[in-house]
mmCIF file with all atom_site columns, C-alpha atoms in Angstrom:
data_model
loop_
_atom_site.group_PDB
_atom_site.id
_atom_site.type_symbol
_atom_site.label_atom_id
_atom_site.label_alt_id
_atom_site.label_comp_id
_atom_site.label_asym_id
_atom_site.label_entity_id
_atom_site.label_seq_id
_atom_site.pdbx_PDB_ins_code
_atom_site.Cartn_x
_atom_site.Cartn_y
_atom_site.Cartn_z
_atom_site.occupancy
_atom_site.B_iso_or_equiv
_atom_site.pdbx_formal_charge
_atom_site.auth_seq_id
_atom_site.auth_comp_id
_atom_site.auth_asym_id
_atom_site.auth_atom_id
_atom_site.pdbx_PDB_model_num
ATOM 1   C CA . UNK A 1 1   ? -34.326 18.213  -63.336 1.00 48.00 ? 1   UNK A CA 1
ATOM 2   C CA . UNK A 1 2   ? -31.005 17.762  -61.427 1.00 50.00 ? 2   UNK A CA 1
ATOM 3   C CA . UNK A 1 3   ? -29.845 14.058  -61.013 1.00 50.00 ? 3   UNK A CA 1
ATOM 4   C CA . UNK A 1 4   ? -28.648 13.082  -57.505 1.00 50.00 ? 4   UNK A CA 1
ATOM 5   C CA . UNK A 1 5   ? -25.430 10.847  -58.165 1.00 53.00 ? 5   UNK A CA 1
ATOM 6   C CA . UNK A 1 6   ? -25.643 9.578   -54.929 1.00 55.00 ? 6   UNK A CA 1
ATOM 7   C CA . UNK A 1 7   ? -29.016 8.490   -54.540 1.00 53.00 ? 7   UNK A CA 1
ATOM 8   C CA . UNK A 1 8   ? -29.809 7.254   -58.048 1.00 54.00 ? 8   UNK A CA 1
ATOM 9   C CA . UNK A 1 9   ? -33.652 5.990   -57.006 1.00 55.00 ? 9   UNK A CA 1
ATOM 10  C CA . UNK A 1 10  ? -34.480 9.652   -55.302 1.00 55.00 ? 10  UNK A CA 1
ATOM 11  C CA . UNK A 1 11  ? -35.470 7.744   -52.058 1.00 51.00 ? 11  UNK A CA 1
ATOM 12  C CA . UNK A 1 12  ? -35.552 9.224   -49.100 1.00 55.00 ? 12  UNK A CA 1
ATOM 13  C CA . UNK A 1 13  ? -32.425 9.820   -47.520 1.00 56.00 ? 13  UNK A CA 1
ATOM 14  C CA . UNK A 1 14  ? -32.396 6.985   -44.651 1.00 59.00 ? 14  UNK A CA 1
ATOM 15  C CA . UNK A 1 15  ? -29.502 8.602   -42.715 1.00 61.00 ? 15  UNK A CA 1
ATOM 16  C CA . UNK A 1 16  ? -31.979 11.590  -41.310 1.00 65.00 ? 16  UNK A CA 1
ATOM 17  C CA . UNK A 1 17  ? -35.033 8.639   -41.313 1.00 72.00 ? 17  UNK A CA 1
ATOM 18  C CA . UNK A 1 18  ? -32.287 6.246   -38.856 1.00 83.00 ? 18  UNK A CA 1
ATOM 19  C CA . UNK A 1 19  ? -31.137 9.506   -36.733 1.00 83.00 ? 19  UNK A CA 1
ATOM 20  C CA . UNK A 1 20  ? -35.016 10.533  -36.427 1.00 84.00 ? 20  UNK A CA 1
ATOM 21  C CA . UNK A 1 21  ? -35.430 7.091   -34.372 1.00 84.00 ? 21  UNK A CA 1
ATOM 22  C CA . UNK A 1 22  ? -33.019 6.845   -32.458 1.00 85.00 ? 22  UNK A CA 1
ATOM 23  C CA . UNK A 1 23  ? -33.570 10.643  -31.331 1.00 85.00 ? 23  UNK A CA 1
ATOM 24  C CA . UNK A 1 24  ? -37.460 8.726   -30.482 1.00 86.00 ? 24  UNK A CA 1
ATOM 25  C CA . UNK A 1 25  ? -36.381 5.814   -29.060 1.00 85.00 ? 25  UNK A CA 1
ATOM 26  C CA . UNK A 1 26  ? -33.996 8.268   -26.525 1.00 84.00 ? 26  UNK A CA 1
ATOM 27  C CA . UNK A 1 27  ? -36.814 10.075  -25.623 1.00 86.00 ? 27  UNK A CA 1
ATOM 28  C CA . UNK A 1 28  ? -39.013 6.870   -25.596 1.00 87.00 ? 28  UNK A CA 1
ATOM 29  C CA . UNK A 1 29  ? -37.131 5.378   -23.046 1.00 87.00 ? 29  UNK A CA 1
ATOM 30  C CA . UNK A 1 30  ? -35.510 8.455   -21.127 1.00 89.00 ? 30  UNK A CA 1
ATOM 31  C CA . UNK A 1 31  ? -37.390 8.462   -18.010 1.00 89.00 ? 31  UNK A CA 1
ATOM 32  C CA . UNK A 1 32  ? -35.712 4.125   -17.748 1.00 91.00 ? 32  UNK A CA 1
ATOM 33  C CA . UNK A 1 33  ? -32.099 5.565   -18.671 1.00 90.00 ? 33  UNK A CA 1
ATOM 34  C CA . UNK A 1 34  ? -32.682 8.866   -15.315 1.00 93.00 ? 34  UNK A CA 1
ATOM 35  C CA . UNK A 1 35  ? -34.228 6.550   -13.479 1.00 94.00 ? 35  UNK A CA 1
ATOM 36  C CA . UNK A 1 36  ? -31.011 4.028   -13.746 1.00 95.00 ? 36  UNK A CA 1
ATOM 37  C CA . UNK A 1 37  ? -29.172 6.846   -13.263 1.00 95.00 ? 37  UNK A CA 1
ATOM 38  C CA . UNK A 1 38  ? -30.781 7.603   -9.518  1.00 95.00 ? 38  UNK A CA 1
ATOM 39  C CA . UNK A 1 39  ? -31.029 4.417   -8.652  1.00 96.00 ? 39  UNK A CA 1
ATOM 40  C CA . UNK A 1 40  ? -26.233 3.779   -9.008  1.00 96.00 ? 40  UNK A CA 1
ATOM 41  C CA . UNK A 1 41  ? -26.189 7.341   -7.643  1.00 95.00 ? 41  UNK A CA 1
ATOM 42  C CA . UNK A 1 42  ? -27.964 6.645   -4.614  1.00 95.00 ? 42  UNK A CA 1
ATOM 43  C CA . UNK A 1 43  ? -26.624 3.183   -3.971  1.00 95.00 ? 43  UNK A CA 1
ATOM 44  C CA . UNK A 1 44  ? -23.057 4.885   -4.275  1.00 95.00 ? 44  UNK A CA 1
ATOM 45  C CA . UNK A 1 45  ? -24.004 7.334   -2.112  1.00 94.00 ? 45  UNK A CA 1
ATOM 46  C CA . UNK A 1 46  ? -25.112 5.030   0.464   1.00 94.00 ? 46  UNK A CA 1
ATOM 47  C CA . UNK A 1 47  ? -22.662 2.529   -0.073  1.00 92.00 ? 47  UNK A CA 1
ATOM 48  C CA . UNK A 1 48  ? -19.579 5.061   0.258   1.00 90.00 ? 48  UNK A CA 1
ATOM 49  C CA . UNK A 1 49  ? -21.316 6.501   4.040   1.00 90.00 ? 49  UNK A CA 1
ATOM 50  C CA . UNK A 1 50  ? -21.725 2.984   4.650   1.00 90.00 ? 50  UNK A CA 1
ATOM 51  C CA . UNK A 1 51  ? -17.955 2.033   4.279   1.00 89.00 ? 51  UNK A CA 1
ATOM 52  C CA . UNK A 1 52  ? -15.478 2.615   7.014   1.00 88.00 ? 52  UNK A CA 1
ATOM 53  C CA . UNK A 1 53  ? -12.553 5.161   6.050   1.00 89.00 ? 53  UNK A CA 1
ATOM 54  C CA . UNK A 1 54  ? -9.250  3.110   5.732   1.00 91.00 ? 54  UNK A CA 1
ATOM 55  C CA . UNK A 1 55  ? -6.052  5.601   6.213   1.00 94.00 ? 55  UNK A CA 1
ATOM 56  C CA . UNK A 1 56  ? -2.828  4.711   5.068   1.00 94.00 ? 56  UNK A CA 1
ATOM 57  C CA . UNK A 1 57  ? 0.011   6.514   6.404   1.00 94.00 ? 57  UNK A CA 1
ATOM 58  C CA . UNK A 1 58  ? 4.372   5.308   5.322   1.00 93.00 ? 58  UNK A CA 1
ATOM 59  C CA . UNK A 1 59  ? 7.489   5.331   7.229   1.00 92.00 ? 59  UNK A CA 1
ATOM 60  C CA . UNK A 1 60  ? 10.734  5.160   5.612   1.00 92.00 ? 60  UNK A CA 1
ATOM 61  C CA . UNK A 1 61  ? 13.518  3.762   7.148   1.00 90.00 ? 61  UNK A CA 1
ATOM 62  C CA . UNK A 1 62  ? 16.776  3.651   6.073   1.00 89.00 ? 62  UNK A CA 1
ATOM 63  C CA . UNK A 1 63  ? 18.845  1.271   6.260   1.00 85.00 ? 63  UNK A CA 1
ATOM 64  C CA . UNK A 1 64  ? 22.589  1.960   6.900   1.00 80.00 ? 64  UNK A CA 1
ATOM 65  C CA . UNK A 1 65  ? 25.690  0.178   6.642   1.00 69.00 ? 65  UNK A CA 1
ATOM 66  C CA . UNK A 1 66  ? 27.806  -1.049  9.619   1.00 61.00 ? 66  UNK A CA 1
ATOM 67  C CA . UNK A 1 67  ? 30.348  1.121   10.571  1.00 58.00 ? 67  UNK A CA 1
ATOM 68  C CA . UNK A 1 68  ? 34.058  -0.072  9.325   1.00 52.00 ? 68  UNK A CA 1
ATOM 69  C CA . UNK A 1 69  ? 36.290  -1.422  12.132  1.00 47.00 ? 69  UNK A CA 1
ATOM 70  C CA . UNK A 1 70  ? 39.925  -2.944  12.454  1.00 43.00 ? 70  UNK A CA 1
ATOM 71  C CA . UNK A 1 71  ? 38.432  -6.735  12.468  1.00 48.00 ? 71  UNK A CA 1
ATOM 72  C CA . UNK A 1 72  ? 36.423  -8.632  10.225  1.00 49.00 ? 72  UNK A CA 1
ATOM 73  C CA . UNK A 1 73  ? 32.616  -9.734  11.476  1.00 50.00 ? 73  UNK A CA 1
ATOM 74  C CA . UNK A 1 74  ? 29.790  -11.839 10.235  1.00 50.00 ? 74  UNK A CA 1
ATOM 75  C CA . UNK A 1 75  ? 27.684  -8.314  9.342   1.00 50.00 ? 75  UNK A CA 1
ATOM 76  C CA . UNK A 1 76  ? 30.940  -6.541  7.276   1.00 50.00 ? 76  UNK A CA 1
ATOM 77  C CA . UNK A 1 77  ? 30.302  -9.717  5.327   1.00 47.00 ? 77  UNK A CA 1
ATOM 78  C CA . UNK A 1 78  ? 26.983  -9.640  4.354   1.00 59.00 ? 78  UNK A CA 1
ATOM 79  C CA . UNK A 1 79  ? 25.836  -6.928  1.579   1.00 74.00 ? 79  UNK A CA 1
ATOM 80  C CA . UNK A 1 80  ? 23.420  -4.608  2.575   1.00 72.00 ? 80  UNK A CA 1
ATOM 81  C CA . UNK A 1 81  ? 20.656  -5.809  -0.357  1.00 72.00 ? 81  UNK A CA 1
ATOM 82  C CA . UNK A 1 82  ? 20.429  -8.580  1.965   1.00 80.00 ? 82  UNK A CA 1
ATOM 83  C CA . UNK A 1 83  ? 20.548  -7.102  5.243   1.00 83.00 ? 83  UNK A CA 1
ATOM 84  C CA . UNK A 1 84  ? 17.514  -4.795  3.828   1.00 85.00 ? 84  UNK A CA 1
ATOM 85  C CA . UNK A 1 85  ? 15.821  -8.007  3.011   1.00 87.00 ? 85  UNK A CA 1
ATOM 86  C CA . UNK A 1 86  ? 16.392  -9.419  6.354   1.00 87.00 ? 86  UNK A CA 1
ATOM 87  C CA . UNK A 1 87  ? 15.564  -6.213  7.489   1.00 89.00 ? 87  UNK A CA 1
ATOM 88  C CA . UNK A 1 88  ? 12.322  -6.218  6.016   1.00 87.00 ? 88  UNK A CA 1
ATOM 89  C CA . UNK A 1 89  ? 11.093  -9.411  6.898   1.00 89.00 ? 89  UNK A CA 1
ATOM 90  C CA . UNK A 1 90  ? 11.972  -9.189  11.237  1.00 89.00 ? 90  UNK A CA 1
ATOM 91  C CA . UNK A 1 91  ? 10.113  -5.655  10.562  1.00 89.00 ? 91  UNK A CA 1
ATOM 92  C CA . UNK A 1 92  ? 7.061   -7.434  11.699  1.00 89.00 ? 92  UNK A CA 1
ATOM 93  C CA . UNK A 1 93  ? 8.152   -10.567 13.795  1.00 89.00 ? 93  UNK A CA 1
ATOM 94  C CA . UNK A 1 94  ? 5.922   -10.732 16.680  1.00 90.00 ? 94  UNK A CA 1
ATOM 95  C CA . UNK A 1 95  ? 8.495   -9.570  19.137  1.00 91.00 ? 95  UNK A CA 1
ATOM 96  C CA . UNK A 1 96  ? 8.817   -6.132  17.537  1.00 92.00 ? 96  UNK A CA 1
ATOM 97  C CA . UNK A 1 97  ? 5.172   -5.671  16.820  1.00 93.00 ? 97  UNK A CA 1
ATOM 98  C CA . UNK A 1 98  ? 3.857   -7.178  20.922  1.00 93.00 ? 98  UNK A CA 1
ATOM 99  C CA . UNK A 1 99  ? 5.836   -4.538  22.366  1.00 93.00 ? 99  UNK A CA 1
ATOM 100 C CA . UNK A 1 100 ? 4.115   -2.307  19.493  1.00 94.00 ? 100 UNK A CA 1
ATOM 101 C CA . UNK A 1 101 ? 1.021   -2.913  21.146  1.00 93.00 ? 101 UNK A CA 1
ATOM 102 C CA . UNK A 1 102 ? 2.013   -2.831  24.530  1.00 93.00 ? 102 UNK A CA 1
ATOM 103 C CA . UNK A 1 103 ? 3.235   1.188   23.947  1.00 93.00 ? 103 UNK A CA 1
ATOM 104 C CA . UNK A 1 104 ? 0.152   2.285   22.092  1.00 93.00 ? 104 UNK A CA 1
ATOM 105 C CA . UNK A 1 105 ? -2.439  -0.036  24.698  1.00 92.00 ? 105 UNK A CA 1
ATOM 106 C CA . UNK A 1 106 ? -3.166  -1.076  21.395  1.00 90.00 ? 106 UNK A CA 1
ATOM 107 C CA . UNK A 1 107 ? -5.936  -3.706  21.599  1.00 90.00 ? 107 UNK A CA 1
ATOM 108 C CA . UNK A 1 108 ? -5.220  -5.940  19.099  1.00 91.00 ? 108 UNK A CA 1
ATOM 109 C CA . UNK A 1 109 ? -3.088  -9.322  18.356  1.00 91.00 ? 109 UNK A CA 1
ATOM 110 C CA . UNK A 1 110 ? -0.039  -9.581  16.526  1.00 90.00 ? 110 UNK A CA 1
ATOM 111 C CA . UNK A 1 111 ? -1.216  -11.184 13.988  1.00 92.00 ? 111 UNK A CA 1
ATOM 112 C CA . UNK A 1 112 ? -4.180  -8.633  13.100  1.00 91.00 ? 112 UNK A CA 1
ATOM 113 C CA . UNK A 1 113 ? -1.630  -5.639  13.479  1.00 92.00 ? 113 UNK A CA 1
ATOM 114 C CA . UNK A 1 114 ? 0.370   -7.838  10.760  1.00 92.00 ? 114 UNK A CA 1
ATOM 115 C CA . UNK A 1 115 ? -2.353  -7.833  7.880   1.00 93.00 ? 115 UNK A CA 1
ATOM 116 C CA . UNK A 1 116 ? -2.381  -4.019  8.137   1.00 93.00 ? 116 UNK A CA 1
ATOM 117 C CA . UNK A 1 117 ? 1.311   -3.653  7.836   1.00 94.00 ? 117 UNK A CA 1
ATOM 118 C CA . UNK A 1 118 ? 2.748   -3.426  4.028   1.00 94.00 ? 118 UNK A CA 1
ATOM 119 C CA . UNK A 1 119 ? 6.892   -3.715  4.506   1.00 93.00 ? 119 UNK A CA 1
ATOM 120 C CA . UNK A 1 120 ? 8.572   -3.083  1.203   1.00 93.00 ? 120 UNK A CA 1
ATOM 121 C CA . UNK A 1 121 ? 12.354  -2.632  0.276   1.00 91.00 ? 121 UNK A CA 1
ATOM 122 C CA . UNK A 1 122 ? 12.609  0.077   -2.483  1.00 90.00 ? 122 UNK A CA 1
ATOM 123 C CA . UNK A 1 123 ? 14.247  -1.522  -5.787  1.00 87.00 ? 123 UNK A CA 1
ATOM 124 C CA . UNK A 1 124 ? 17.836  -0.213  -6.421  1.00 84.00 ? 124 UNK A CA 1
ATOM 125 C CA . UNK A 1 125 ? 17.881  1.836   -2.492  1.00 86.00 ? 125 UNK A CA 1
ATOM 126 C CA . UNK A 1 126 ? 18.621  1.477   0.926   1.00 87.00 ? 126 UNK A CA 1
ATOM 127 C CA . UNK A 1 127 ? 15.287  2.503   2.092   1.00 91.00 ? 127 UNK A CA 1
ATOM 128 C CA . UNK A 1 128 ? 12.630  0.130   3.144   1.00 92.00 ? 128 UNK A CA 1
ATOM 129 C CA . UNK A 1 129 ? 8.766   0.997   3.017   1.00 94.00 ? 129 UNK A CA 1
ATOM 130 C CA . UNK A 1 130 ? 6.256   0.409   5.972   1.00 94.00 ? 130 UNK A CA 1
ATOM 131 C CA . UNK A 1 131 ? 2.668   1.174   6.036   1.00 95.00 ? 131 UNK A CA 1
ATOM 132 C CA . UNK A 1 132 ? 0.208   0.789   8.360   1.00 95.00 ? 132 UNK A CA 1
ATOM 133 C CA . UNK A 1 133 ? -3.658  0.893   7.580   1.00 94.00 ? 133 UNK A CA 1
ATOM 134 C CA . UNK A 1 134 ? -6.234  1.762   10.214  1.00 93.00 ? 134 UNK A CA 1
ATOM 135 C CA . UNK A 1 135 ? -8.687  3.601   9.993   1.00 92.00 ? 135 UNK A CA 1
ATOM 136 C CA . UNK A 1 136 ? -8.051  6.418   12.818  1.00 92.00 ? 136 UNK A CA 1
ATOM 137 C CA . UNK A 1 137 ? -4.924  8.516   10.693  1.00 93.00 ? 137 UNK A CA 1
ATOM 138 C CA . UNK A 1 138 ? -3.706  9.458   13.563  1.00 94.00 ? 138 UNK A CA 1
ATOM 139 C CA . UNK A 1 139 ? -3.574  5.457   15.518  1.00 93.00 ? 139 UNK A CA 1
ATOM 140 C CA . UNK A 1 140 ? -2.239  4.603   11.517  1.00 94.00 ? 140 UNK A CA 1
ATOM 141 C CA . UNK A 1 141 ? 1.139   7.419   12.025  1.00 94.00 ? 141 UNK A CA 1
ATOM 142 C CA . UNK A 1 142 ? 1.509   6.379   15.140  1.00 94.00 ? 142 UNK A CA 1
ATOM 143 C CA . UNK A 1 143 ? 1.950   2.464   14.760  1.00 95.00 ? 143 UNK A CA 1
ATOM 144 C CA . UNK A 1 144 ? 4.442   2.853   12.296  1.00 94.00 ? 144 UNK A CA 1
ATOM 145 C CA . UNK A 1 145 ? 6.262   5.673   13.651  1.00 94.00 ? 145 UNK A CA 1
ATOM 146 C CA . UNK A 1 146 ? 6.370   3.046   16.627  1.00 94.00 ? 146 UNK A CA 1
ATOM 147 C CA . UNK A 1 147 ? 7.074   0.436   14.714  1.00 94.00 ? 147 UNK A CA 1
ATOM 148 C CA . UNK A 1 148 ? 10.213  1.456   13.158  1.00 92.00 ? 148 UNK A CA 1
ATOM 149 C CA . UNK A 1 149 ? 11.829  2.943   16.379  1.00 93.00 ? 149 UNK A CA 1
ATOM 150 C CA . UNK A 1 150 ? 10.488  -0.456  18.005  1.00 93.00 ? 150 UNK A CA 1
ATOM 151 C CA . UNK A 1 151 ? 12.925  -2.022  15.038  1.00 92.00 ? 151 UNK A CA 1
ATOM 152 C CA . UNK A 1 152 ? 15.724  0.110   15.551  1.00 90.00 ? 152 UNK A CA 1
ATOM 153 C CA . UNK A 1 153 ? 16.369  -0.340  19.408  1.00 91.00 ? 153 UNK A CA 1
ATOM 154 C CA . UNK A 1 154 ? 16.228  -4.251  18.923  1.00 90.00 ? 154 UNK A CA 1
ATOM 155 C CA . UNK A 1 155 ? 18.874  -3.742  16.457  1.00 87.00 ? 155 UNK A CA 1
ATOM 156 C CA . UNK A 1 156 ? 20.560  -1.698  17.986  1.00 87.00 ? 156 UNK A CA 1
ATOM 157 C CA . UNK A 1 157 ? 20.584  -4.223  21.224  1.00 87.00 ? 157 UNK A CA 1
ATOM 158 C CA . UNK A 1 158 ? 21.139  -6.789  18.757  1.00 83.00 ? 158 UNK A CA 1
ATOM 159 C CA . UNK A 1 159 ? 24.397  -5.276  17.667  1.00 82.00 ? 159 UNK A CA 1
ATOM 160 C CA . UNK A 1 160 ? 25.468  -4.651  21.054  1.00 83.00 ? 160 UNK A CA 1
ATOM 161 C CA . UNK A 1 161 ? 24.888  -7.939  22.484  1.00 81.00 ? 161 UNK A CA 1
ATOM 162 C CA . UNK A 1 162 ? 26.482  -9.679  19.458  1.00 81.00 ? 162 UNK A CA 1
ATOM 163 C CA . UNK A 1 163 ? 29.552  -6.311  20.054  1.00 82.00 ? 163 UNK A CA 1
ATOM 164 C CA . UNK A 1 164 ? 29.609  -7.954  24.041  1.00 83.00 ? 164 UNK A CA 1
ATOM 165 C CA . UNK A 1 165 ? 30.225  -11.314 22.619  1.00 82.00 ? 165 UNK A CA 1
ATOM 166 C CA . UNK A 1 166 ? 32.758  -10.453 20.756  1.00 84.00 ? 166 UNK A CA 1
ATOM 167 C CA . UNK A 1 167 ? 34.705  -8.411  23.199  1.00 81.00 ? 167 UNK A CA 1
ATOM 168 C CA . UNK A 1 168 ? 33.965  -11.229 25.996  1.00 82.00 ? 168 UNK A CA 1
ATOM 169 C CA . UNK A 1 169 ? 35.541  -13.853 23.560  1.00 83.00 ? 169 UNK A CA 1
ATOM 170 C CA . UNK A 1 170 ? 38.477  -11.682 22.198  1.00 83.00 ? 170 UNK A CA 1
ATOM 171 C CA . UNK A 1 171 ? 39.219  -10.901 26.107  1.00 82.00 ? 171 UNK A CA 1
ATOM 172 C CA . UNK A 1 172 ? 39.432  -14.342 26.602  1.00 83.00 ? 172 UNK A CA 1
ATOM 173 C CA . UNK A 1 173 ? 41.573  -15.642 24.078  1.00 83.00 ? 173 UNK A CA 1
ATOM 174 C CA . UNK A 1 174 ? 43.731  -12.993 25.608  1.00 82.00 ? 174 UNK A CA 1
ATOM 175 C CA . UNK A 1 175 ? 43.864  -13.972 29.012  1.00 80.00 ? 175 UNK A CA 1
ATOM 176 C CA . UNK A 1 176 ? 44.885  -17.497 27.278  1.00 75.00 ? 176 UNK A CA 1
#
């Protein structure tokens, strides 16, 4: 007689009995598991079909330093990271968004458009990321491009006005 050191009482092996119990239990409830999987898959399908897709597009804006001039003005003393932060806030100002709405003929107001825009300064760079979310991929791209164009025109106009003001002040000093 060979004696089993692992099973000294010569009782039936519980590991195979337990395994068979699990297989039987799984087979017994297989219909419920299958039904739950089909219901979950069907629900996910119908939810995904009824949800309107939202597309995102991103435009990058490089903030460059103002050209060096022979005179020192307030913009030459502003660090580039401060200018980048300021520009990132100005991108979604109401005047910029109102001009974008007008130029593209959109039927939303500036506040609603602002909710669809995410502006982020890319850390360690002079780049601002403008992301627009919309249900139309073409409209999202148009809005992102228009924001950058309107903003660039606005900054150019502000700098031109500041230059004209500085020139007028200098001319007045020369005349005096």
